[in-house]
mmCIF file of C-alpha atoms in Angstrom:
data_model
loop_
_atom_site.group_PDB
_atom_site.id
_atom_site.type_symbol
_atom_site.label_atom_id
_atom_site.label_comp_id
_atom_site.label_asym_id
_atom_site.label_seq_id
_atom_site.Cartn_x
_atom_site.Cartn_y
_atom_site.Cartn_z
ATOM 1 C CA MET A 1 -35.509 21.492 3.706
ATOM 2 C CA PRO A 2 -32.937 19.388 5.559
ATOM 3 C CA GLN A 3 -29.403 20.354 4.707
ATOM 4 C CA SER A 4 -27.569 17.825 2.595
ATOM 5 C CA PRO A 5 -24.258 16.750 4.097
ATOM 6 C CA ASP A 6 -22.718 17.285 0.687
ATOM 7 C CA ALA A 7 -23.798 20.920 0.275
ATOM 8 C CA PRO A 8 -20.410 22.670 0.162
ATOM 9 C CA GLN A 9 -21.480 26.285 0.037
ATOM 10 C CA THR A 10 -23.939 26.442 2.948
ATOM 11 C CA THR A 11 -22.667 27.428 6.368
ATOM 12 C CA ALA A 12 -23.879 26.240 9.740
ATOM 13 C CA ALA A 13 -25.936 29.399 9.957
ATOM 14 C CA GLY A 14 -27.541 28.745 6.593
ATOM 15 C CA ALA A 15 -26.142 31.819 4.869
ATOM 16 C CA ALA A 16 -24.248 31.733 1.606
ATOM 17 C CA HIS A 17 -20.594 32.020 2.459
ATOM 18 C CA PRO A 18 -17.485 31.262 0.423
ATOM 19 C CA ALA A 19 -15.436 28.283 1.519
ATOM 20 C CA PRO A 20 -12.273 29.123 3.459
ATOM 21 C CA PRO A 21 -9.192 29.287 1.182
ATOM 22 C CA GLU A 22 -7.624 26.136 2.587
ATOM 23 C CA PHE A 23 -10.694 24.137 1.531
ATOM 24 C CA GLU A 24 -11.094 25.423 -2.006
ATOM 25 C CA ALA A 25 -10.714 23.142 -5.010
ATOM 26 C CA ARG A 26 -11.725 20.159 -2.962
ATOM 27 C CA GLY A 27 -14.718 17.963 -3.574
ATOM 28 C CA PRO A 28 -17.075 16.666 -0.924
ATOM 29 C CA GLY A 29 -15.698 13.869 1.178
ATOM 30 C CA ARG A 30 -12.036 14.769 0.679
ATOM 31 C CA SER A 31 -9.930 16.225 3.455
ATOM 32 C CA PRO A 32 -6.911 18.528 3.230
ATOM 33 C CA GLY A 33 -3.499 17.268 4.147
ATOM 34 C CA VAL A 34 -3.682 13.673 2.947
ATOM 35 C CA GLY A 35 -0.528 12.776 4.854
ATOM 36 C CA LEU A 36 -2.027 13.963 8.151
ATOM 37 C CA GLY A 37 -4.343 12.094 10.481
ATOM 38 C CA PRO A 38 -8.032 13.054 10.563
ATOM 39 C CA TYR A 39 -7.698 14.855 13.888
ATOM 40 C CA ARG A 40 -4.728 16.928 12.719
ATOM 41 C CA ARG A 41 -6.732 17.904 9.646
ATOM 42 C CA LEU A 42 -9.655 18.812 11.885
ATOM 43 C CA PHE A 43 -7.638 21.392 13.805
ATOM 44 C CA ALA A 44 -5.856 22.810 10.741
ATOM 45 C CA PRO A 45 -8.082 25.944 10.391
ATOM 46 C CA SER A 46 -6.854 29.021 12.236
ATOM 47 C CA GLY A 47 -8.534 29.521 15.612
ATOM 48 C CA ALA A 48 -9.781 25.942 15.964
ATOM 49 C CA LEU A 49 -7.520 25.111 18.893
ATOM 50 C CA ALA A 50 -8.373 28.354 20.710
ATOM 51 C CA PHE A 51 -12.149 27.936 20.670
ATOM 52 C CA THR A 52 -11.802 24.245 21.551
ATOM 53 C CA ALA A 53 -9.750 25.094 24.649
ATOM 54 C CA GLY A 54 -12.387 27.514 25.916
ATOM 55 C CA ASN A 55 -15.190 25.110 25.089
ATOM 56 C CA LEU A 56 -13.565 22.235 26.982
ATOM 57 C CA LEU A 57 -13.127 24.464 30.021
ATOM 58 C CA ALA A 58 -16.810 25.405 29.847
ATOM 59 C CA ARG A 59 -17.934 21.808 29.393
ATOM 60 C CA LEU A 60 -15.971 20.301 32.273
ATOM 61 C CA PRO A 61 -18.565 21.546 34.815
ATOM 62 C CA MET A 62 -21.263 19.641 32.916
ATOM 63 C CA GLY A 63 -19.829 16.500 34.472
ATOM 64 C CA MET A 64 -19.584 18.159 37.875
ATOM 65 C CA PHE A 65 -22.910 19.817 38.572
ATOM 66 C CA SER A 66 -25.187 16.792 38.953
ATOM 67 C CA VAL A 67 -22.719 14.783 41.033
ATOM 68 C CA SER A 68 -21.918 17.834 43.170
ATOM 69 C CA ALA A 69 -25.615 18.531 43.717
ATOM 70 C CA VAL A 70 -26.411 14.927 44.629
ATOM 71 C CA ILE A 71 -23.517 14.707 47.104
ATOM 72 C CA MET A 72 -24.256 18.148 48.548
ATOM 73 C CA ILE A 73 -28.023 17.686 48.936
ATOM 74 C CA ALA A 74 -27.991 14.042 50.020
ATOM 75 C CA GLY A 75 -25.311 14.819 52.596
ATOM 76 C CA ALA A 76 -27.184 17.798 54.027
ATOM 77 C CA ARG A 77 -30.756 16.448 53.828
ATOM 78 C CA GLY A 78 -30.128 12.682 54.036
ATOM 79 C CA SER A 79 -32.261 11.773 50.995
ATOM 80 C CA TYR A 80 -31.178 10.522 47.588
ATOM 81 C CA ALA A 81 -34.781 10.805 46.425
ATOM 82 C CA LEU A 82 -34.727 14.560 47.140
ATOM 83 C CA ALA A 83 -31.319 14.949 45.511
ATOM 84 C CA GLY A 84 -32.474 13.083 42.404
ATOM 85 C CA ALA A 85 -35.693 15.091 42.225
ATOM 86 C CA VAL A 86 -33.845 18.415 42.485
ATOM 87 C CA THR A 87 -31.376 17.541 39.726
ATOM 88 C CA ALA A 88 -34.242 16.215 37.615
ATOM 89 C CA THR A 89 -36.077 19.525 38.031
ATOM 90 C CA GLY A 90 -33.054 21.476 36.859
ATOM 91 C CA LEU A 91 -32.593 19.260 33.832
ATOM 92 C CA ALA A 92 -36.305 19.448 32.993
ATOM 93 C CA ALA A 93 -36.146 23.244 33.170
ATOM 94 C CA THR A 94 -33.125 23.162 30.863
ATOM 95 C CA ALA A 95 -35.100 21.028 28.432
ATOM 96 C CA LEU A 96 -37.683 23.814 28.199
ATOM 97 C CA VAL A 97 -35.328 26.801 28.109
ATOM 98 C CA ALA A 98 -32.379 25.486 26.048
ATOM 99 C CA PRO A 99 -34.129 25.542 22.617
ATOM 100 C CA TRP A 100 -35.119 29.153 23.212
ATOM 101 C CA ILE A 101 -31.522 30.069 24.096
ATOM 102 C CA ALA A 102 -30.323 28.205 20.982
ATOM 103 C CA ARG A 103 -32.751 30.099 18.753
ATOM 104 C CA LEU A 104 -31.445 33.382 20.171
ATOM 105 C CA VAL A 105 -27.899 32.194 19.410
ATOM 106 C CA ASP A 106 -28.851 31.434 15.791
ATOM 107 C CA ARG A 107 -30.587 34.806 15.531
ATOM 108 C CA HIS A 108 -28.057 37.076 17.263
ATOM 109 C CA GLY A 109 -24.762 35.157 17.371
ATOM 110 C CA GLN A 110 -22.927 32.987 19.874
ATOM 111 C CA ALA A 111 -20.926 35.632 21.737
ATOM 112 C CA ARG A 112 -23.826 38.035 22.178
ATOM 113 C CA ILE A 113 -26.138 35.474 23.795
ATOM 114 C CA ALA A 114 -23.892 32.903 25.476
ATOM 115 C CA VAL A 115 -22.147 35.231 27.939
ATOM 116 C CA PRO A 116 -25.213 36.742 29.672
ATOM 117 C CA ALA A 117 -27.022 33.386 29.608
ATOM 118 C CA THR A 118 -24.052 31.739 31.322
ATOM 119 C CA ALA A 119 -23.866 34.488 33.943
ATOM 120 C CA LEU A 120 -27.507 33.841 34.899
ATOM 121 C CA ALA A 121 -26.857 30.093 35.135
ATOM 122 C CA ALA A 122 -23.815 30.633 37.349
ATOM 123 C CA LEU A 123 -25.927 32.751 39.696
ATOM 124 C CA GLY A 124 -28.417 29.869 39.905
ATOM 125 C CA SER A 125 -25.662 27.502 40.989
ATOM 126 C CA ILE A 126 -24.492 29.933 43.671
ATOM 127 C CA ALA A 127 -28.085 30.286 44.882
ATOM 128 C CA LEU A 128 -28.381 26.493 45.207
ATOM 129 C CA LEU A 129 -25.150 26.378 47.176
ATOM 130 C CA LEU A 130 -26.384 29.057 49.579
ATOM 131 C CA CYS A 131 -29.786 27.403 50.039
ATOM 132 C CA VAL A 132 -28.143 24.123 51.027
ATOM 133 C CA ARG A 133 -25.522 25.811 53.189
ATOM 134 C CA LEU A 134 -28.052 27.942 55.067
ATOM 135 C CA GLY A 135 -30.641 25.170 55.509
ATOM 136 C CA ALA A 136 -33.331 26.820 53.395
ATOM 137 C CA PRO A 137 -36.644 24.958 52.783
ATOM 138 C CA ASP A 138 -36.604 22.140 50.239
ATOM 139 C CA TRP A 139 -38.619 24.089 47.681
ATOM 140 C CA THR A 140 -35.832 26.677 47.383
ATOM 141 C CA LEU A 141 -33.476 23.951 46.152
ATOM 142 C CA PHE A 142 -35.805 23.229 43.237
ATOM 143 C CA ALA A 143 -36.150 26.934 42.389
ATOM 144 C CA ALA A 144 -32.406 27.600 42.551
ATOM 145 C CA TYR A 145 -31.425 24.602 40.439
ATOM 146 C CA ALA A 146 -34.102 25.453 37.875
ATOM 147 C CA ALA A 147 -32.429 28.856 37.468
ATOM 148 C CA THR A 148 -29.396 27.132 35.915
ATOM 149 C CA ALA A 149 -31.522 26.305 32.856
ATOM 150 C CA THR A 150 -30.103 29.255 30.894
ATOM 151 C CA THR A 151 -26.764 27.444 30.482
ATOM 152 C CA PRO A 152 -26.072 27.565 26.711
ATOM 153 C CA ASN A 153 -25.382 24.404 24.761
ATOM 154 C CA THR A 154 -21.620 24.835 24.440
ATOM 155 C CA GLY A 155 -21.275 21.486 22.684
ATOM 156 C CA GLY A 156 -23.819 22.535 20.079
ATOM 157 C CA MET A 157 -22.080 25.858 19.516
ATOM 158 C CA SER A 158 -18.783 24.040 19.056
ATOM 159 C CA ARG A 159 -20.312 21.620 16.530
ATOM 160 C CA ALA A 160 -21.755 24.606 14.658
ATOM 161 C CA ARG A 161 -18.266 26.087 14.402
ATOM 162 C CA TRP A 162 -16.884 22.842 12.994
ATOM 163 C CA ALA A 163 -19.704 22.736 10.440
ATOM 164 C CA HIS A 164 -18.791 26.290 9.417
ATOM 165 C CA LEU A 165 -15.055 25.615 9.197
ATOM 166 C CA HIS A 166 -15.374 22.271 7.387
ATOM 167 C CA GLN A 167 -18.398 22.932 5.218
ATOM 168 C CA GLY A 168 -18.744 20.481 2.340
ATOM 169 C CA ASP A 169 -16.413 17.898 3.942
ATOM 170 C CA PRO A 170 -18.460 14.980 5.350
ATOM 171 C CA ALA A 171 -15.329 13.103 6.427
ATOM 172 C CA ALA A 172 -14.107 16.040 8.517
ATOM 173 C CA LEU A 173 -17.579 16.545 9.989
ATOM 174 C CA HIS A 174 -17.718 12.881 11.033
ATOM 175 C CA THR A 175 -14.335 13.323 12.729
ATOM 176 C CA ALA A 176 -15.595 16.548 14.353
ATOM 177 C CA ASN A 177 -18.715 14.819 15.695
ATOM 178 C CA SER A 178 -16.590 11.984 17.051
ATOM 179 C CA PHE A 179 -14.172 14.417 18.678
ATOM 180 C CA GLU A 180 -17.007 16.399 20.244
ATOM 181 C CA GLN A 181 -18.561 13.256 21.675
ATOM 182 C CA ALA A 182 -15.180 12.162 23.016
ATOM 183 C CA ALA A 183 -14.791 15.628 24.536
ATOM 184 C CA ASP A 184 -18.188 15.254 26.200
ATOM 185 C CA GLU A 185 -17.129 11.924 27.630
ATOM 186 C CA LEU A 186 -13.772 13.322 28.763
ATOM 187 C CA CYS A 187 -15.564 16.064 30.662
ATOM 188 C CA PHE A 188 -18.007 13.590 32.161
ATOM 189 C CA MET A 189 -15.056 11.374 33.047
ATOM 190 C CA LEU A 190 -13.031 14.060 34.791
ATOM 191 C CA GLY A 191 -15.989 16.055 36.118
ATOM 192 C CA PRO A 192 -17.375 13.485 38.573
ATOM 193 C CA VAL A 193 -13.886 12.682 39.878
ATOM 194 C CA LEU A 194 -13.129 16.350 40.437
ATOM 195 C CA ALA A 195 -16.553 16.970 41.979
ATOM 196 C CA ALA A 196 -16.314 14.022 44.369
ATOM 197 C CA PHE A 197 -12.787 15.026 45.380
ATOM 198 C CA LEU A 198 -13.688 18.665 46.013
ATOM 199 C CA CYS A 199 -16.842 17.820 47.962
ATOM 200 C CA SER A 200 -15.053 15.302 50.177
ATOM 201 C CA ALA A 201 -11.617 16.931 50.559
ATOM 202 C CA LEU A 202 -12.758 20.540 51.017
ATOM 203 C CA PHE A 203 -16.436 21.109 51.827
ATOM 204 C CA PRO A 204 -19.710 19.744 50.368
ATOM 205 C CA GLU A 205 -20.418 22.872 48.330
ATOM 206 C CA ALA A 206 -16.930 23.060 46.765
ATOM 207 C CA GLY A 207 -17.902 21.093 43.646
ATOM 208 C CA THR A 208 -20.802 23.403 42.781
ATOM 209 C CA LEU A 209 -18.766 26.549 43.440
ATOM 210 C CA THR A 210 -15.829 25.389 41.312
ATOM 211 C CA GLY A 211 -18.149 24.310 38.505
ATOM 212 C CA ALA A 212 -19.801 27.731 38.340
ATOM 213 C CA VAL A 213 -16.431 29.493 38.099
ATOM 214 C CA LEU A 214 -15.138 27.133 35.389
ATOM 215 C CA LEU A 215 -18.328 27.444 33.355
ATOM 216 C CA LEU A 216 -18.282 31.239 33.281
ATOM 217 C CA THR A 217 -14.536 31.396 32.566
ATOM 218 C CA GLY A 218 -14.733 28.842 29.750
ATOM 219 C CA VAL A 219 -17.629 30.566 28.004
ATOM 220 C CA LEU A 220 -15.825 33.918 28.181
ATOM 221 C CA VAL A 221 -12.756 32.373 26.525
ATOM 222 C CA PHE A 222 -14.892 30.582 23.909
ATOM 223 C CA ALA A 223 -16.942 33.667 23.057
ATOM 224 C CA ALA A 224 -13.777 35.749 22.621
ATOM 225 C CA GLN A 225 -12.727 33.630 19.600
ATOM 226 C CA ARG A 226 -14.755 35.597 17.054
ATOM 227 C CA VAL A 227 -12.805 34.516 13.938
ATOM 228 C CA THR A 228 -14.338 31.017 14.009
ATOM 229 C CA GLU A 229 -17.865 32.069 14.988
ATOM 230 C CA PRO A 230 -20.478 31.164 12.336
ATOM 231 C CA PRO A 231 -22.214 34.126 10.692
ATOM 232 C CA VAL A 232 -25.709 34.991 11.881
ATOM 233 C CA ALA A 233 -28.521 33.862 9.596
ATOM 234 C CA ALA A 234 -31.101 36.628 9.236
ATOM 235 C CA ARG A 235 -33.734 34.125 8.089
ATOM 236 C CA ALA A 236 -33.460 32.146 11.355
ATOM 237 C CA ALA A 237 -35.950 34.531 12.942
ATOM 238 C CA ARG A 238 -38.592 33.631 10.362
ATOM 239 C CA THR A 239 -38.269 29.847 10.151
ATOM 240 C CA ARG A 240 -40.250 27.255 12.043
ATOM 241 C CA SER A 241 -38.779 25.005 14.676
ATOM 242 C CA PRO A 242 -36.665 22.033 13.509
ATOM 243 C CA LEU A 243 -38.963 19.943 15.717
ATOM 244 C CA ARG A 244 -41.485 20.043 12.871
ATOM 245 C CA THR A 245 -39.041 18.521 10.395
ATOM 246 C CA PRO A 246 -40.196 15.023 9.340
ATOM 247 C CA GLY A 247 -38.359 12.367 11.324
ATOM 248 C CA MET A 248 -37.058 14.725 14.007
ATOM 249 C CA ALA A 249 -39.673 13.958 16.680
ATOM 250 C CA PRO A 250 -39.123 10.153 16.576
ATOM 251 C CA LEU A 251 -35.369 10.700 16.721
ATOM 252 C CA LEU A 252 -35.732 12.974 19.750
ATOM 253 C CA ALA A 253 -37.714 10.226 21.468
ATOM 254 C CA VAL A 254 -34.699 7.955 21.004
ATOM 255 C CA PHE A 255 -32.473 10.632 22.563
ATOM 256 C CA LEU A 256 -34.924 10.955 25.451
ATOM 257 C CA ALA A 257 -34.710 7.250 26.272
ATOM 258 C CA THR A 258 -30.936 7.291 25.828
ATOM 259 C CA GLY A 259 -30.656 10.145 28.308
ATOM 260 C CA ALA A 260 -32.519 8.061 30.872
ATOM 261 C CA VAL A 261 -29.669 5.538 30.659
ATOM 262 C CA PHE A 262 -27.140 8.170 31.712
ATOM 263 C CA GLY A 263 -29.236 9.829 34.401
ATOM 264 C CA SER A 264 -30.205 6.625 36.159
ATOM 265 C CA MET A 265 -26.699 5.158 35.938
ATOM 266 C CA GLU A 266 -25.223 8.177 37.707
ATOM 267 C CA VAL A 267 -27.588 8.226 40.696
ATOM 268 C CA VAL A 268 -27.619 4.442 41.104
ATOM 269 C CA THR A 269 -23.829 4.199 41.011
ATOM 270 C CA ILE A 270 -23.428 6.932 43.631
ATOM 271 C CA ALA A 271 -25.932 5.145 45.879
ATOM 272 C CA PHE A 272 -24.296 1.737 45.279
ATOM 273 C CA ALA A 273 -20.861 3.066 46.256
ATOM 274 C CA ASP A 274 -22.360 4.765 49.310
ATOM 275 C CA ASP A 275 -24.041 1.528 50.430
ATOM 276 C CA LEU A 276 -20.663 -0.198 50.365
ATOM 277 C CA GLY A 277 -19.057 2.594 52.392
ATOM 278 C CA HIS A 278 -17.064 4.008 49.445
ATOM 279 C CA ALA A 279 -19.001 7.176 48.610
ATOM 280 C CA SER A 280 -15.827 9.077 47.727
ATOM 281 C CA ALA A 281 -15.036 6.500 45.025
ATOM 282 C CA ALA A 282 -18.310 7.070 43.156
ATOM 283 C CA GLY A 283 -16.824 9.738 40.892
ATOM 284 C CA ALA A 284 -13.928 7.508 39.874
ATOM 285 C CA VAL A 285 -16.282 4.606 39.145
ATOM 286 C CA LEU A 286 -18.501 6.798 36.969
ATOM 287 C CA ALA A 287 -15.392 8.110 35.235
ATOM 288 C CA LEU A 288 -14.622 4.617 33.957
ATOM 289 C CA GLN A 289 -17.873 4.544 31.998
ATOM 290 C CA ALA A 290 -16.957 7.880 30.431
ATOM 291 C CA ALA A 291 -13.417 6.614 29.777
ATOM 292 C CA GLY A 292 -14.735 3.656 27.803
ATOM 293 C CA SER A 293 -16.992 5.937 25.802
ATOM 294 C CA CYS A 294 -14.214 8.482 25.207
ATOM 295 C CA ALA A 295 -11.849 5.821 23.854
ATOM 296 C CA ALA A 296 -14.563 4.357 21.632
ATOM 297 C CA GLY A 297 -15.470 7.818 20.326
ATOM 298 C CA LEU A 298 -11.915 8.706 19.352
ATOM 299 C CA ALA A 299 -11.479 5.355 17.609
ATOM 300 C CA TYR A 300 -14.816 5.766 15.827
ATOM 301 C CA GLY A 301 -13.717 9.180 14.518
ATOM 302 C CA ARG A 302 -10.744 7.697 12.675
ATOM 303 C CA PHE A 303 -13.041 5.820 10.318
ATOM 304 C CA ARG A 304 -15.639 7.069 7.912
ATOM 305 C CA PRO A 305 -18.569 4.643 8.195
ATOM 306 C CA ASP A 306 -20.457 3.435 5.174
ATOM 307 C CA ARG A 307 -23.971 4.505 4.314
ATOM 308 C CA GLY A 308 -27.080 3.562 6.279
ATOM 309 C CA LEU A 309 -27.314 5.878 9.270
ATOM 310 C CA SER A 310 -30.545 4.382 10.593
ATOM 311 C CA ARG A 311 -29.077 0.885 10.421
ATOM 312 C CA ARG A 312 -25.895 1.989 12.184
ATOM 313 C CA LEU A 313 -27.963 3.635 14.913
ATOM 314 C CA LEU A 314 -29.861 0.391 15.471
ATOM 315 C CA ILE A 315 -26.625 -1.569 15.759
ATOM 316 C CA CYS A 316 -25.204 0.924 18.255
ATOM 317 C CA LEU A 317 -28.364 0.887 20.371
ATOM 318 C CA THR A 318 -28.400 -2.906 20.357
ATOM 319 C CA ALA A 319 -24.812 -2.979 21.600
ATOM 320 C CA MET A 320 -25.637 -0.418 24.286
ATOM 321 C CA THR A 321 -28.616 -2.438 25.515
ATOM 322 C CA VAL A 322 -26.547 -5.603 25.789
ATOM 323 C CA LEU A 323 -23.595 -3.918 27.480
ATOM 324 C CA MET A 324 -25.776 -2.017 29.963
ATOM 325 C CA SER A 325 -26.760 -5.370 31.459
ATOM 326 C CA LEU A 326 -23.172 -5.875 32.642
ATOM 327 C CA PRO A 327 -23.386 -3.424 35.588
ATOM 328 C CA LEU A 328 -26.611 -5.116 36.703
ATOM 329 C CA LEU A 329 -24.901 -8.506 36.755
ATOM 330 C CA ALA A 330 -21.813 -7.073 38.453
ATOM 331 C CA ALA A 331 -23.896 -5.343 41.147
ATOM 332 C CA ALA A 332 -25.357 -8.708 42.145
ATOM 333 C CA THR A 333 -21.879 -9.697 43.352
ATOM 334 C CA GLY A 334 -21.756 -6.748 45.745
ATOM 335 C CA SER A 335 -18.329 -5.770 44.426
ATOM 336 C CA LEU A 336 -17.588 -2.144 43.538
ATOM 337 C CA PRO A 337 -14.509 -3.047 41.409
ATOM 338 C CA ALA A 338 -16.689 -5.466 39.416
ATOM 339 C CA VAL A 339 -19.240 -2.727 38.792
ATOM 340 C CA ALA A 340 -16.439 -0.346 37.780
ATOM 341 C CA LEU A 341 -15.131 -2.768 35.154
ATOM 342 C CA ALA A 342 -18.663 -3.398 33.906
ATOM 343 C CA LEU A 343 -19.225 0.348 33.506
ATOM 344 C CA LEU A 344 -15.975 0.636 31.540
ATOM 345 C CA ALA A 345 -17.227 -1.969 29.083
ATOM 346 C CA ALA A 346 -20.756 -0.554 28.973
ATOM 347 C CA GLY A 347 -19.461 2.905 28.118
ATOM 348 C CA MET A 348 -17.866 1.699 24.883
ATOM 349 C CA ALA A 349 -21.233 1.674 23.120
ATOM 350 C CA THR A 350 -22.167 5.189 24.215
ATOM 351 C CA ALA A 351 -20.026 7.415 21.979
ATOM 352 C CA PRO A 352 -20.720 5.590 18.675
ATOM 353 C CA THR A 353 -24.437 5.777 19.484
ATOM 354 C CA MET A 354 -24.313 9.502 20.186
ATOM 355 C CA VAL A 355 -22.078 10.296 17.189
ATOM 356 C CA THR A 356 -24.423 8.462 14.840
ATOM 357 C CA GLY A 357 -27.484 10.068 16.407
ATOM 358 C CA MET A 358 -26.003 13.563 16.122
ATOM 359 C CA THR A 359 -25.129 12.921 12.483
ATOM 360 C CA VAL A 360 -28.773 12.090 11.805
ATOM 361 C CA VAL A 361 -29.812 15.289 13.608
ATOM 362 C CA GLN A 362 -27.492 17.378 11.433
ATOM 363 C CA ARG A 363 -28.904 15.745 8.312
ATOM 364 C CA LEU A 364 -32.494 16.507 9.350
ATOM 365 C CA THR A 365 -31.980 20.072 10.627
ATOM 366 C CA PRO A 366 -33.079 22.857 8.235
ATOM 367 C CA ASP A 367 -30.574 25.407 6.949
ATOM 368 C CA GLY A 368 -29.742 28.212 9.346
ATOM 369 C CA GLN A 369 -30.888 26.332 12.465
ATOM 370 C CA LEU A 370 -28.065 23.919 13.161
ATOM 371 C CA ASN A 371 -27.480 25.130 16.721
ATOM 372 C CA GLU A 372 -31.192 24.928 17.502
ATOM 373 C CA GLY A 373 -31.505 21.474 15.967
ATOM 374 C CA MET A 374 -28.595 20.063 17.948
ATOM 375 C CA THR A 375 -29.851 21.782 21.090
ATOM 376 C CA LEU A 376 -33.185 20.029 20.666
ATOM 377 C CA ALA A 377 -31.282 16.731 20.631
ATOM 378 C CA VAL A 378 -29.342 17.711 23.742
ATOM 379 C CA THR A 379 -32.576 18.939 25.328
ATOM 380 C CA ALA A 380 -34.201 15.566 24.734
ATOM 381 C CA LEU A 381 -31.110 13.938 26.183
ATOM 382 C CA LEU A 382 -31.299 16.166 29.266
ATOM 383 C CA GLY A 383 -34.991 15.434 29.646
ATOM 384 C CA GLY A 384 -34.145 11.746 29.640
ATOM 385 C CA ILE A 385 -31.357 12.293 32.153
ATOM 386 C CA ALA A 386 -33.851 14.082 34.396
ATOM 387 C CA ALA A 387 -36.353 11.233 34.170
ATOM 388 C CA GLY A 388 -33.639 8.650 34.642
ATOM 389 C CA SER A 389 -32.201 10.501 37.627
ATOM 390 C CA ALA A 390 -35.580 10.685 39.349
ATOM 391 C CA THR A 391 -36.455 7.076 38.493
ATOM 392 C CA GLY A 392 -33.066 5.819 39.602
ATOM 393 C CA GLY A 393 -33.325 7.723 42.882
ATOM 394 C CA TRP A 394 -36.819 6.369 43.537
ATOM 395 C CA THR A 395 -35.761 2.801 42.734
ATOM 396 C CA VAL A 396 -32.749 2.986 45.038
ATOM 397 C CA GLU A 397 -34.862 4.495 47.817
ATOM 398 C CA HIS A 398 -37.605 1.842 47.617
ATOM 399 C CA THR A 399 -35.641 -1.283 46.645
ATOM 400 C CA SER A 400 -31.836 -1.324 46.635
ATOM 401 C CA ALA A 401 -28.927 0.180 44.731
ATOM 402 C CA ALA A 402 -28.206 -3.161 43.047
ATOM 403 C CA TYR A 403 -31.766 -3.380 41.681
ATOM 404 C CA GLY A 404 -31.428 0.235 40.526
ATOM 405 C CA TYR A 405 -29.240 -0.957 37.643
ATOM 406 C CA LEU A 406 -32.396 -2.372 36.059
ATOM 407 C CA VAL A 407 -33.394 1.184 35.145
ATOM 408 C CA PRO A 408 -30.577 1.908 32.619
ATOM 409 C CA VAL A 409 -31.096 -1.511 31.012
ATOM 410 C CA ALA A 410 -34.800 -0.805 30.546
ATOM 411 C CA ALA A 411 -34.077 2.681 29.205
ATOM 412 C CA ALA A 412 -31.557 1.356 26.647
ATOM 413 C CA ALA A 413 -34.034 -1.290 25.491
ATOM 414 C CA THR A 414 -36.698 1.414 25.114
ATOM 415 C CA ALA A 415 -34.372 3.511 22.954
ATOM 416 C CA LEU A 416 -33.701 0.475 20.761
ATOM 417 C CA LEU A 417 -37.410 -0.257 20.293
ATOM 418 C CA LEU A 418 -38.180 3.381 19.471
ATOM 419 C CA SER A 419 -35.410 3.497 16.902
ATOM 420 C CA ALA A 420 -36.535 0.231 15.304
ATOM 421 C CA ALA A 421 -40.088 1.562 15.035
ATOM 422 C CA ALA A 422 -39.021 4.853 13.433
ATOM 423 C CA ARG A 423 -36.017 3.878 11.307
ATOM 424 C CA THR A 424 -37.865 4.456 8.023
ATOM 425 C CA ARG A 425 -38.651 8.076 9.048
ATOM 426 C CA TYR A 426 -35.058 9.361 9.211
#
């Protein structure tokens, strides 16, 4: 059965576990430290800051890898279509492998699975770098990037730790979800800038190399924080996939379409900046979209929304569809600064949409499978990013970068229609 957000004695792993001392004698919905802000209350448990630091270090490369790969491959092979197809292949492979990795995490624990899985992914990134550097055949690029699919869902593992630390406190969990989404956006804001700088200032493969090192280092630091790690649920090995939970499949379809917004926006923006002779500025332009989303996510986390998750999700998706039309209009002017400002505004609908969607996922996910349930959502998102990346690359190649901004608008509208059709199912 889906876990109730008000079930105070069930951990993220689904095992019975007494509430931490600092949260005893407190009813659902109340947070400790009334005089403190919601984010200070969030980090009150011992070890919270330590695992967050490692997790942020591990997540920063998530905003680097795709941009680094596109710049590296397009520069060496002269084709954005090839670059988009390679990154799409890697993301599609991740969509297939990530739920399996997440199930192993639920079954055996975060530290035991995440470290070796990350090491394999880092080797895949190094293999891609070498294939591009040495001029290997195109097919080797697809194989190498697909090998990065074992990257664990560090964001999902972090959310599982928050659910364990703040069990029975819906207000704190809403703040945690908002913080995690803001952290995602921060990494996707800084990642492209860092990747573009490294690839242009040093050498084309520098972004991929740095990302692999940061990923492995961050996961090692995160996994070392054992005091906050959720307990392993023995029953996780015997339960069916959260995908079979009523309402989950339609929700994942919404995440799939939403991912296409992000994937297409990234490739199209890089191509648009390149067409104007400002390829090195692409990372900074993309960072503005993430900045808008990060600010909106942090603001959203300071408030506890009223009831009606499905209605809130519809409102957020409507806002995202409308705002995603701004980059399309700005691109028609041929001005990169105009597109940058439009992306800043468009990003403000992203975090509230993702926070609300993840809250629905947590509500639908069965006990003991929280990491797997959230990984399925991220997997759907990555699948959408892959499709959006390939579609955006094809559109840019066959029409123009300005027309490519039609793709994220269409993807956002699709997500809205899917959510409207399925709102009674979750």
